[in-house]
Short mmCIF file of C-alpha atoms in Angstrom, two decimals:
data_model
loop_
_atom_site.label_atom_id
_atom_site.label_comp_id
_atom_site.label_asym_id
_atom_site.label_seq_id
_atom_site.Cartn_x
_atom_site.Cartn_y
_atom_site.Cartn_z
CA MET A 1244 -0.18 -0.20 0.12
CA ALA A 1245 1.59 3.17 -0.84
CA SER A 1246 2.16 5.73 1.88
CA SER A 1247 0.39 8.78 2.48
CA ARG A 1248 1.40 12.07 1.95
CA ILE A 1249 1.56 14.91 4.56
CA ASN A 1250 1.16 18.59 5.33
CA GLN A 1251 0.09 19.31 1.74
CA ASN A 1252 -1.38 22.57 3.39
CA HIS A 1253 -0.69 25.85 1.01
CA SER A 1254 -1.33 29.48 1.96
CA SER A 1255 -3.24 30.23 -1.52
CA ALA A 1256 -6.34 28.49 -2.83
CA LYS A 1257 -4.67 26.77 -5.82
CA PRO A 1258 -6.12 25.95 -9.17
CA GLY A 1259 -7.75 22.82 -9.81
CA SER A 1260 -7.42 21.60 -6.42
CA VAL A 1261 -9.67 17.81 -6.54
CA LEU A 1262 -10.26 16.73 -2.79
CA MET A 1263 -12.26 13.84 -1.90
CA TYR A 1264 -14.00 13.29 1.15
CA ILE A 1265 -15.33 9.37 1.80
CA ASP A 1266 -17.33 9.12 5.08
CA MET A 1267 -18.65 5.90 6.05
CA ASN A 1268 -22.33 5.96 7.24
CA SER A 1269 -23.30 4.97 10.53
CA PHE A 1270 -19.91 2.74 10.29
CA PHE A 1271 -20.01 0.23 12.80
CA ALA A 1272 -23.50 -0.49 12.74
CA SER A 1273 -24.20 -1.08 9.16
CA CYS A 1274 -21.07 -3.29 9.66
CA GLU A 1275 -22.97 -5.20 12.30
CA GLN A 1276 -25.91 -5.02 9.68
CA GLN A 1277 -24.05 -6.72 7.18
CA GLU A 1278 -22.64 -9.17 9.12
CA ASN A 1279 -26.02 -9.75 10.56
CA PRO A 1280 -28.98 -10.27 8.52
CA LYS A 1281 -31.04 -10.30 11.15
CA LEU A 1282 -30.52 -6.72 12.13
CA ARG A 1283 -30.51 -5.27 8.79
CA ASN A 1284 -32.97 -2.55 8.31
CA LYS A 1285 -33.50 -2.46 12.39
CA PRO A 1286 -32.73 0.14 14.14
CA ILE A 1287 -29.51 -1.10 16.45
CA GLY A 1288 -27.26 0.59 18.61
CA VAL A 1289 -23.66 -0.53 19.04
CA ILE A 1290 -22.60 -0.48 22.60
CA THR A 1291 -19.24 -0.65 24.40
CA HIS A 1292 -20.56 -3.36 26.83
CA PRO A 1293 -22.91 -5.54 28.06
CA SER A 1294 -24.90 -3.20 30.78
CA GLU A 1295 -28.38 -1.72 30.64
CA HIS A 1296 -26.70 1.46 30.67
CA ALA A 1297 -24.14 1.42 28.44
CA CYS A 1298 -23.87 4.46 26.14
CA VAL A 1299 -24.52 3.50 22.60
CA ILE A 1300 -21.04 4.89 20.60
CA ALA A 1301 -23.22 3.99 16.77
CA PRO A 1302 -27.08 3.97 16.36
CA SER A 1303 -28.18 3.16 12.82
CA ILE A 1304 -29.51 4.90 10.25
CA GLU A 1305 -33.14 3.06 11.21
CA ALA A 1306 -32.40 4.54 14.66
CA LYS A 1307 -31.43 7.67 13.93
CA VAL A 1308 -34.77 8.26 12.24
CA PHE A 1309 -35.79 8.49 15.92
CA LYS A 1310 -33.52 10.74 17.40
CA VAL A 1311 -31.56 8.26 18.84
CA LYS A 1312 -28.14 10.21 18.63
CA THR A 1313 -24.24 8.93 18.96
CA GLY A 1314 -23.31 9.15 22.78
CA MET A 1315 -27.32 8.31 24.54
CA ARG A 1316 -27.62 6.01 27.43
CA LEU A 1317 -29.16 2.48 26.65
CA PRO A 1318 -32.43 3.83 28.82
CA ASP A 1319 -32.98 6.85 26.76
CA CYS A 1320 -32.10 5.87 23.13
CA ARG A 1321 -35.29 3.23 24.26
CA ALA A 1322 -37.19 5.71 25.23
CA LEU A 1323 -36.94 7.66 21.51
CA CYS A 1324 -36.93 4.03 20.36
CA PRO A 1325 -38.49 0.95 22.52
CA GLN A 1326 -37.98 -1.72 19.98
CA LEU A 1327 -33.84 -0.64 19.62
CA ILE A 1328 -32.09 -3.41 19.29
CA ALA A 1329 -28.52 -3.58 21.47
CA VAL A 1330 -25.50 -4.83 19.53
CA LEU A 1331 -22.31 -5.44 21.67
CA ALA A 1332 -19.53 -3.74 19.92
CA ARG A 1333 -16.66 -5.90 17.64
CA PRO A 1334 -13.95 -3.49 17.05
CA TYR A 1335 -12.07 -5.94 14.79
CA VAL A 1336 -14.39 -6.08 12.37
CA TYR A 1337 -14.70 -2.51 12.01
CA ARG A 1338 -10.85 -2.34 11.29
CA ASP A 1339 -11.03 -5.40 9.14
CA TYR A 1340 -13.99 -3.13 6.87
CA HIS A 1341 -11.86 -0.04 7.25
CA VAL A 1342 -8.66 -2.14 5.87
CA LYS A 1343 -10.95 -3.18 2.69
CA ILE A 1344 -12.14 0.32 2.10
CA MET A 1345 -8.61 1.95 2.30
CA LYS A 1346 -7.38 -1.21 0.02
CA VAL A 1347 -10.16 0.14 -2.74
CA LEU A 1348 -9.56 3.83 -2.10
CA HIS A 1349 -5.86 3.41 -2.98
CA LYS A 1350 -6.61 1.69 -6.45
CA TYR A 1351 -7.59 5.19 -7.33
CA CYS A 1352 -5.37 7.07 -6.01
CA ASP A 1353 -2.02 6.91 -3.58
CA ASP A 1354 -2.47 10.04 -2.10
CA VAL A 1355 -4.99 8.85 0.82
CA ILE A 1356 -5.28 9.77 4.70
CA ALA A 1357 -7.23 7.50 7.10
CA LYS A 1358 -8.68 11.11 8.84
CA SER A 1359 -10.55 7.83 11.67
CA ILE A 1360 -11.41 4.82 11.26
CA ASP A 1361 -14.79 5.83 9.29
CA GLU A 1362 -13.29 8.87 7.23
CA ALA A 1363 -10.57 9.42 4.70
CA VAL A 1364 -9.48 11.85 2.14
CA MET A 1365 -8.06 11.67 -1.10
CA ASN A 1366 -6.03 13.69 -2.96
CA PHE A 1367 -6.68 13.48 -6.65
CA SER A 1368 -5.01 17.38 -7.31
CA THR A 1369 -2.37 15.64 -9.63
CA TYR A 1370 -4.99 13.02 -11.10
CA ARG A 1371 -6.80 15.62 -13.35
CA LEU A 1372 -5.72 14.01 -16.81
CA VAL A 1373 -6.32 10.90 -15.36
CA TYR A 1374 -9.96 11.26 -14.49
CA LYS A 1375 -12.15 13.31 -16.96
CA ASP A 1376 -15.54 13.15 -14.16
CA PHE A 1377 -14.57 13.28 -10.39
CA ARG A 1378 -18.82 12.50 -10.31
CA ASP A 1379 -18.11 9.37 -11.99
CA VAL A 1380 -14.97 8.08 -10.01
CA ALA A 1381 -16.75 8.71 -7.03
CA MET A 1382 -19.77 6.61 -8.15
CA GLN A 1383 -17.48 4.07 -9.21
CA ILE A 1384 -15.77 4.10 -5.71
CA LYS A 1385 -19.21 3.33 -4.27
CA ALA A 1386 -20.05 0.76 -6.26
CA ASP A 1387 -16.66 -1.05 -5.50
CA LEU A 1388 -17.16 -0.77 -2.10
CA ARG A 1389 -20.39 -2.58 -2.11
CA GLU A 1390 -18.84 -5.26 -3.96
CA VAL A 1391 -16.27 -5.57 -1.42
CA CYS A 1392 -18.00 -4.88 1.93
CA GLY A 1393 -21.47 -5.11 1.41
CA GLU A 1394 -24.51 -3.17 -0.04
CA PHE A 1395 -25.63 -1.73 3.85
CA VAL A 1396 -21.63 -0.72 4.12
CA LYS A 1397 -22.44 2.35 2.56
CA CYS A 1398 -20.81 6.12 2.31
CA SER A 1399 -21.15 9.69 1.89
CA ILE A 1400 -18.74 10.94 -1.08
CA GLY A 1401 -17.66 14.88 -0.78
CA ILE A 1402 -16.27 16.73 -4.00
CA ALA A 1403 -14.31 20.25 -3.37
CA PRO A 1404 -10.82 21.96 -3.66
CA ASN A 1405 -9.99 21.61 -0.18
CA ALA A 1406 -10.40 18.73 2.07
CA PHE A 1407 -12.60 21.01 4.77
CA LEU A 1408 -14.88 21.69 2.10
CA ALA A 1409 -15.17 18.48 0.75
CA LYS A 1410 -15.69 17.07 4.34
CA LEU A 1411 -18.73 19.67 4.52
CA ALA A 1412 -20.55 17.95 1.54
CA THR A 1413 -20.49 15.07 3.26
CA GLU A 1414 -22.74 16.30 5.90
CA ILE A 1415 -25.06 17.85 3.23
CA GLN A 1416 -26.55 14.60 1.75
CA LYS A 1417 -26.74 11.33 4.02
CA PRO A 1418 -26.95 8.85 3.89
CA ASP A 1419 -25.12 7.08 1.06
CA GLY A 1420 -24.70 11.16 -0.58
CA LEU A 1421 -22.90 12.69 -3.51
CA ILE A 1422 -22.58 16.36 -3.12
CA GLU A 1423 -19.78 18.75 -5.25
CA ILE A 1424 -18.81 21.75 -3.52
CA THR A 1425 -17.56 24.52 -6.42
CA PRO A 1426 -17.05 28.13 -5.94
CA GLU A 1427 -20.27 28.40 -8.58
CA ASN A 1428 -22.48 26.98 -5.61
CA ILE A 1429 -20.87 27.34 -2.44
CA ASP A 1430 -23.25 30.40 -1.11
CA GLY A 1431 -25.81 28.59 -2.06
CA TYR A 1432 -25.41 25.30 0.27
CA LEU A 1433 -24.04 27.75 3.38
CA GLN A 1434 -27.16 29.91 3.01
CA LYS A 1435 -29.24 27.05 4.19
CA MET A 1436 -27.04 25.95 6.68
CA GLN A 1437 -26.68 27.03 10.53
CA LEU A 1438 -23.06 28.05 12.39
CA THR A 1439 -23.48 24.34 14.22
CA ASP A 1440 -23.83 22.81 10.49
CA LEU A 1441 -19.55 23.43 10.16
CA PRO A 1442 -17.40 20.66 11.51
CA GLY A 1443 -15.84 22.02 14.57
CA ILE A 1444 -18.28 25.11 15.14
CA ALA A 1445 -20.20 24.17 17.97
CA ASN A 1446 -22.86 26.55 20.47
CA ALA A 1447 -20.17 28.56 21.77
CA ASN A 1448 -18.00 29.38 18.81
CA ALA A 1449 -21.18 30.01 17.44
CA SER A 1450 -22.38 32.65 19.98
CA ARG A 1451 -18.89 34.41 19.90
CA LEU A 1452 -19.57 34.52 16.10
CA ARG A 1453 -23.06 36.39 16.33
CA LYS A 1454 -21.34 38.86 18.28
CA VAL A 1455 -19.68 40.09 15.77
CA GLY A 1456 -22.28 39.92 13.49
CA ILE A 1457 -21.67 36.95 11.90
CA ASN A 1458 -24.96 34.70 12.09
CA THR A 1459 -24.53 32.31 8.89
CA PRO A 1460 -21.65 30.18 7.59
CA TYR A 1461 -22.35 32.67 4.16
CA ASP A 1462 -21.48 35.38 6.54
CA LEU A 1463 -18.22 33.48 8.19
CA ARG A 1464 -16.91 32.98 4.52
CA HIS A 1465 -17.94 36.87 3.23
CA GLY A 1466 -16.22 37.92 6.75
CA SER A 1467 -12.73 39.81 6.41
CA GLU A 1468 -10.08 37.84 8.29
CA SER A 1469 -9.35 40.31 10.49
CA LEU A 1470 -12.89 40.25 11.68
CA LEU A 1471 -12.43 36.52 12.41
CA ARG A 1472 -9.52 37.02 14.29
CA LYS A 1473 -11.48 39.11 16.52
CA ALA A 1474 -13.93 36.69 16.72
CA PHE A 1475 -11.89 33.51 17.74
CA GLY A 1476 -9.34 34.99 19.43
CA GLY A 1477 -6.41 34.56 17.05
CA VAL A 1478 -4.93 32.41 13.96
CA VAL A 1479 -7.81 30.27 14.13
CA GLY A 1480 -10.15 32.96 12.97
CA ASN A 1481 -7.59 33.05 9.89
CA TYR A 1482 -7.58 29.45 9.05
CA TRP A 1483 -11.97 29.74 9.37
CA HIS A 1484 -11.45 31.98 6.66
CA ARG A 1485 -9.09 30.15 4.26
CA ARG A 1486 -11.32 26.97 4.60
CA LEU A 1487 -14.57 28.41 3.29
CA ASN A 1488 -12.79 30.29 0.18
CA PHE A 1489 -10.84 27.15 -0.86
CA VAL A 1490 -7.62 27.49 0.77
CA GLU A 1491 -6.10 24.05 2.26
CA THR A 1492 -5.21 23.94 5.86
CA ASP A 1493 -6.59 20.91 6.90
CA MET A 1494 -4.16 17.81 5.18
CA TYR A 1495 -1.76 16.85 7.30
CA LYS A 1496 -1.40 13.73 9.53
CA ASN A 1497 0.96 14.23 13.00
CA ASP A 1498 3.08 12.28 14.81
CA TYR A 1499 1.83 11.10 18.49
CA ARG A 1500 2.14 13.85 21.24
CA ALA A 1501 0.05 11.46 23.62
CA MET A 1502 -1.43 8.04 24.08
CA SER A 1503 -4.14 7.13 26.56
CA ALA A 1504 -6.62 3.89 27.36
CA GLY A 1505 -9.47 4.73 29.63
CA ARG A 1506 -12.38 2.31 30.22
CA THR A 1507 -15.88 2.97 32.39
CA VAL A 1508 -16.07 0.93 35.48
CA SER A 1509 -19.25 -1.46 35.08
CA ARG A 1510 -20.98 -2.29 38.19
CA GLN A 1511 -19.42 -5.79 38.31
CA GLN A 1512 -15.86 -4.64 38.25
CA ARG A 1513 -16.29 -1.35 40.59
CA GLU A 1514 -17.38 -4.38 43.53
CA ASN A 1515 -14.17 -6.58 42.77
CA PRO A 1516 -11.02 -4.72 43.91
CA GLN A 1517 -9.16 -7.77 41.86
CA ALA A 1518 -11.19 -6.85 38.46
CA LEU A 1519 -9.87 -2.77 39.25
CA ALA A 1520 -6.26 -3.66 39.78
CA SER A 1521 -6.88 -6.58 36.48
CA LEU A 1522 -8.02 -3.08 34.31
CA LEU A 1523 -5.02 -1.38 35.49
CA ILE A 1524 -2.72 -3.60 34.15
CA SER A 1525 -5.05 -4.27 31.48
CA LEU A 1526 -5.02 -0.08 30.87
CA CYS A 1527 -1.19 -0.73 30.78
CA THR A 1528 -1.07 -3.61 28.60
CA ARG A 1529 -2.44 -1.60 26.08
CA LEU A 1530 -0.23 1.35 26.04
CA GLU A 1531 2.79 -1.35 26.42
CA GLN A 1532 1.66 -2.29 22.78
CA ARG A 1533 0.87 0.89 21.68
CA LEU A 1534 4.58 2.06 22.42
CA VAL A 1535 6.53 -1.14 21.02
CA LYS A 1536 4.54 -1.04 17.75
CA GLN A 1537 5.19 2.46 17.18
CA HIS A 1538 8.61 1.92 17.99
CA VAL A 1539 8.83 4.25 21.17
CA PHE A 1540 9.52 4.67 25.06
CA CYS A 1541 7.63 7.40 27.14
CA ARG A 1542 9.44 9.47 29.72
CA GLN A 1543 6.21 10.90 31.27
CA CYS A 1544 2.55 9.02 32.28
CA SER A 1545 -0.24 10.31 33.67
CA PHE A 1546 -2.97 8.49 35.63
CA LEU A 1547 -6.67 9.25 36.89
CA ILE A 1548 -9.37 7.62 38.54
CA ARG A 1549 -12.70 8.90 38.58
CA TYR A 1550 -16.04 8.30 40.92
CA HIS A 1551 -19.72 8.42 40.94
CA ASP A 1552 -20.22 10.76 43.88
CA ALA A 1553 -16.61 12.45 44.90
CA PRO A 1554 -14.14 14.13 43.59
CA GLY A 1555 -11.37 12.54 40.86
CA TRP A 1556 -8.19 12.13 41.54
CA ASP A 1557 -4.77 11.79 39.15
CA VAL A 1558 -1.43 12.40 39.53
CA ASN A 1559 1.45 13.18 37.02
CA ILE A 1560 4.72 11.06 36.97
CA HIS A 1561 7.84 11.54 35.18
CA PHE A 1562 10.63 8.74 34.91
CA GLY A 1563 14.41 9.33 35.20
CA GLN A 1564 14.85 6.55 32.40
CA PRO A 1565 12.65 6.05 29.44
CA LEU A 1566 10.45 2.98 29.55
CA GLN A 1567 7.97 0.85 27.26
CA ASP A 1568 7.22 -2.05 29.88
CA ALA A 1569 3.32 -2.37 31.43
CA THR A 1570 4.27 -3.93 34.45
CA GLU A 1571 6.69 -1.07 35.21
CA LEU A 1572 4.71 1.64 34.23
CA ARG A 1573 2.07 0.20 36.69
CA ARG A 1574 4.58 -0.22 39.18
CA TYR A 1575 5.30 3.86 39.15
CA ILE A 1576 1.42 4.03 39.07
CA MET A 1577 0.69 1.94 42.24
CA GLN A 1578 3.58 3.63 44.58
CA ARG A 1579 2.00 7.10 43.88
CA VAL A 1580 -1.24 5.23 44.68
CA GLU A 1581 0.08 3.43 48.17
CA GLU A 1582 1.85 7.40 48.74
CA PHE A 1583 -1.71 9.02 48.27
CA GLU A 1584 -3.31 6.26 50.95
CA LYS A 1585 -0.78 6.15 53.86
CA SER A 1586 -1.40 9.97 54.02
CA HIS A 1587 -4.99 10.06 53.90
CA ASN A 1588 -5.26 7.70 57.01
CA GLY A 1589 -5.56 4.56 54.67
CA PHE A 1590 -8.27 5.65 52.26
CA LYS A 1591 -8.60 3.37 49.42
CA LEU A 1592 -8.53 4.93 46.09
CA PHE A 1593 -9.57 1.39 44.10
CA ASN A 1594 -13.23 1.11 46.09
CA ASN A 1595 -16.91 0.10 44.92
CA LYS A 1596 -17.51 3.88 43.76
CA VAL A 1597 -15.29 3.88 40.86
CA GLN A 1598 -16.85 4.88 37.56
CA HIS A 1599 -13.82 5.76 35.12
CA MET A 1600 -10.08 4.59 34.69
CA GLY A 1601 -7.43 6.32 32.39
CA VAL A 1602 -3.50 6.46 32.32
CA ALA A 1603 -1.54 8.31 29.61
CA ILE A 1604 1.62 8.39 28.39
CA SER A 1605 3.83 11.30 26.49
CA ASN A 1606 7.26 12.85 25.53
CA PHE A 1607 8.11 10.21 23.35
CA VAL A 1608 11.45 9.04 22.28
CA SER A 1609 12.33 6.34 19.62
CA ASP A 1610 13.65 3.18 20.61
CA GLU A 1611 16.54 4.18 18.10
CA HIS A 1612 17.83 6.34 20.36
CA VAL A 1613 17.33 5.45 24.34
CA GLN A 1614 20.17 5.23 26.18
CA TYR A 1615 20.91 2.26 28.81
CA THR A 1616 22.72 3.86 32.19
CA LEU A 1617 25.32 0.66 33.23
CA PHE A 1618 24.07 -0.05 36.33
CA ASP A 1619 20.46 -0.93 34.93
CA ASN A 1620 20.71 -2.32 31.67
CA LYS A 1621 17.20 -3.19 29.77
CA ILE A 1622 18.52 -3.94 26.59
CA LYS A 1623 17.40 -7.98 26.68
CA GLN A 1624 14.26 -7.10 28.58
CA ASP A 1625 13.62 -4.99 25.99
CA LYS A 1626 14.54 -7.17 23.64
CA VAL A 1627 12.19 -10.40 24.79
CA ARG A 1628 9.40 -7.93 24.54
CA LYS A 1629 9.92 -6.96 20.66
CA THR A 1630 9.84 -10.23 20.69
CA MET A 1631 7.44 -11.39 22.30
CA TYR A 1632 5.07 -8.84 20.12
CA GLN A 1633 6.33 -10.36 17.22
CA LEU A 1634 5.59 -13.78 17.90
CA LYS A 1635 2.33 -12.24 19.01
CA ASP A 1636 1.80 -11.09 15.66
CA LEU A 1637 2.54 -14.89 13.81
CA TYR A 1638 0.77 -16.87 16.06
CA GLY A 1639 -1.64 -14.71 17.80
CA LYS A 1640 -2.18 -11.80 20.76
CA ASN A 1641 -2.62 -14.80 23.45
CA MET A 1642 -0.06 -17.40 21.79
CA VAL A 1643 2.39 -15.87 23.92
CA ARG A 1644 1.56 -13.61 27.52
CA LYS A 1645 2.73 -12.17 30.61
CA ALA A 1646 1.70 -13.82 33.72
CA SER A 1647 0.09 -10.19 34.63
CA GLU A 1648 -2.12 -10.33 31.97
CA THR A 1649 -3.22 -13.98 32.57
CA VAL A 1650 -5.18 -12.75 35.96
CA GLN A 1651 -8.54 -11.48 34.92
CA ALA A 1652 -7.71 -11.36 31.40
CA HIS A 1653 -10.61 -9.74 29.56
CA GLU A 1654 -11.65 -7.04 32.43
CA MET A 1655 -11.27 -4.56 29.84
CA ARG A 1656 -12.62 -5.49 26.29
CA ASP A 1657 -11.09 -4.35 23.23
CA ALA A 1658 -12.15 -0.86 22.22
CA ILE A 1659 -12.54 1.29 19.64
CA GLY A 1660 -13.15 4.83 18.69
CA PHE A 1661 -13.46 7.38 16.02
CA GLY A 1662 -10.46 9.19 15.67
CA SER A 1663 -7.45 8.16 14.92
CA VAL A 1664 -6.17 4.88 13.38
CA LYS A 1665 -2.29 5.52 13.47
CA ASP A 1666 -1.92 2.35 15.80
CA LEU A 1667 -3.68 -0.16 12.64
CA TYR A 1668 -0.43 1.10 10.38
CA GLU A 1669 2.67 -0.04 10.12
CA GLY A 1670 4.55 1.41 7.53
CA ASP A 1671 2.57 0.37 4.25
CA ASN A 1672 1.11 -2.53 6.05
CA PHE A 1673 -1.46 -3.18 8.49
CA ASN A 1674 -1.53 -4.01 12.31
CA GLN A 1675 -2.82 -7.76 12.19
CA TYR A 1676 -2.74 -7.59 16.12
CA LEU A 1677 -5.68 -5.49 15.80
CA LEU A 1678 -7.24 -7.41 13.45
CA GLU A 1679 -7.76 -10.47 15.92
CA ASP A 1680 -10.87 -11.26 17.87
CA ASP A 1681 -9.65 -11.56 21.41
CA SER A 1682 -12.64 -11.12 23.26
CA PRO A 1683 -14.18 -13.78 25.69
CA GLU A 1684 -16.45 -15.34 23.46
CA LYS A 1685 -13.47 -16.41 21.39
CA ASP A 1686 -11.22 -17.67 23.94
CA SER A 1687 -14.19 -19.83 25.05
CA LYS A 1688 -14.58 -20.72 21.61
CA ARG A 1689 -10.70 -21.38 20.97
CA LYS A 1690 -10.79 -23.42 24.17
CA GLU A 1691 -13.58 -25.79 23.63
CA GLU A 1692 -12.02 -26.13 19.92
CA PHE A 1693 -8.69 -27.44 21.70
CA ASP A 1694 -10.57 -29.74 24.18
CA ASN A 1695 -12.73 -31.40 21.18
CA LYS A 1696 -9.23 -32.00 19.24
CA ARG A 1697 -7.46 -33.03 22.66
CA GLN A 1698 -10.40 -35.53 23.08
CA GLN A 1699 -10.15 -36.66 19.62
CA ILE A 1700 -6.62 -37.49 19.81
CA LYS A 1701 -6.62 -39.48 22.94
CA GLU A 1702 -9.76 -41.32 21.67
CA ARG A 1703 -7.53 -42.03 18.20
CA LYS A 1704 -5.11 -43.08 20.10
CA ALA A 1705 -6.75 -45.51 22.43
CA ASN A 1706 -7.82 -46.99 19.11
CA SER A 1707 -5.09 -46.90 17.43
CA LYS A 1708 -3.69 -49.41 20.62
CA TRP A 1709 -6.44 -51.76 20.34
CA HIS A 1710 -6.48 -52.11 16.26
CA THR A 1711 -2.88 -52.78 17.22
CA TYR A 1712 -3.30 -55.01 19.83
CA SER A 1713 -5.93 -57.40 17.98
CA ILE A 1714 -3.53 -57.32 14.72
CA ALA A 1715 -0.96 -58.69 16.88
CA THR A 1716 -2.90 -60.86 18.66
CA LYS A 1717 -4.59 -62.07 15.66
CA SER A 1718 -1.60 -62.62 13.80
CA GLU A 1719 -0.29 -64.51 16.96
CA HIS A 1720 -3.04 -67.04 16.53
CA GLU A 1721 -2.56 -67.66 12.98
CA TYR A 1722 0.64 -67.99 13.86
CA VAL A 1723 -0.13 -70.62 16.47
#
């Protein structure tokens, strides 16, 4: 797969620029409907964990008709749509569909940036002599996606001279839309929109804009840069003026500045101290996997814990030596936890009121530039860790595990967000580690299959011995 170009922003509109934005419609829910015919044409909501109070992270197109929105709790969703079907998220499935989608897009253009798990932007500016009509190209991409992913996995496509306006075009017509924004029709579209219809403009920004006399996206496009700087309080105003006037400001990819892993704690988990301890191990292990895959170590981490009816607690930790190991990361965090508990008369941070836990790491250094001290040389340990993940890639992520990973290993289910998909990429290839199903159900199925095979082998061995004995006895009898 060809590598994506990055940082293609420029300060003036380039004549002939053609950007195409691909936005998958109700992506997680559509994947589930494609995988399970029983869910098709029905209102469903994809949830993060099996609970009647879970958060819906992806309502289907049918559920959106009832005003069900991302982020709503199941009880609120069912108040709007009593027939809503809750479906437990399967992140490895959505990543697999993302891989299929990206392979289709790269057939048409080698300049593709995955903006999220369900969005990508294609730069066709150097393909103007290759394709005569980009609307025809968009229709062919839709047809190819339908063939590769299935008819229920649909997308809206926007075409424009810059990435922002191409994304905006996908918002105009959903689902399965195709809109092209040009200098000739842009004002017509903007006049029909509210300020909050623009991606990135929330109520707070809309209020600030109205104070300076900007009431619609049309006003925003035709306002002066100085007025927009005043409204937004700085250079952000310049960016908005340029976006709406066809200048490219959004074609870039950033390296990691930080990585984080966090989970909302279920009722069953918070009642079990061992489950909370295992959840922290799982969070650190997820970050270890990302560090190894990105070939970096971290110099800093932060840990936070939130409660239902009490103030939260968080701590920042700086490491004297860059680290990559989950056990070591957890040890630093637990040292601070124990220090806090001792200074607060034994108050337990891991209690039955915990609502959320999260670990974040930052201040990265490449594994090629890590310097080891004379008396704390961890070269062998780091090589073993790297080898372990290589074995996981080859034979499955649960084929080799640390002892710490085996203690209530599934307290934290695999999770997926709509944001960055950097973890899914390894150079020009995809990270197979994240495409594997590691759910408790899959492990149970593996164990069942293993037990069945073991039983079959035992039976074959038993039959084989009996058969040999019978033949030997018969031969001996005949000889006698």
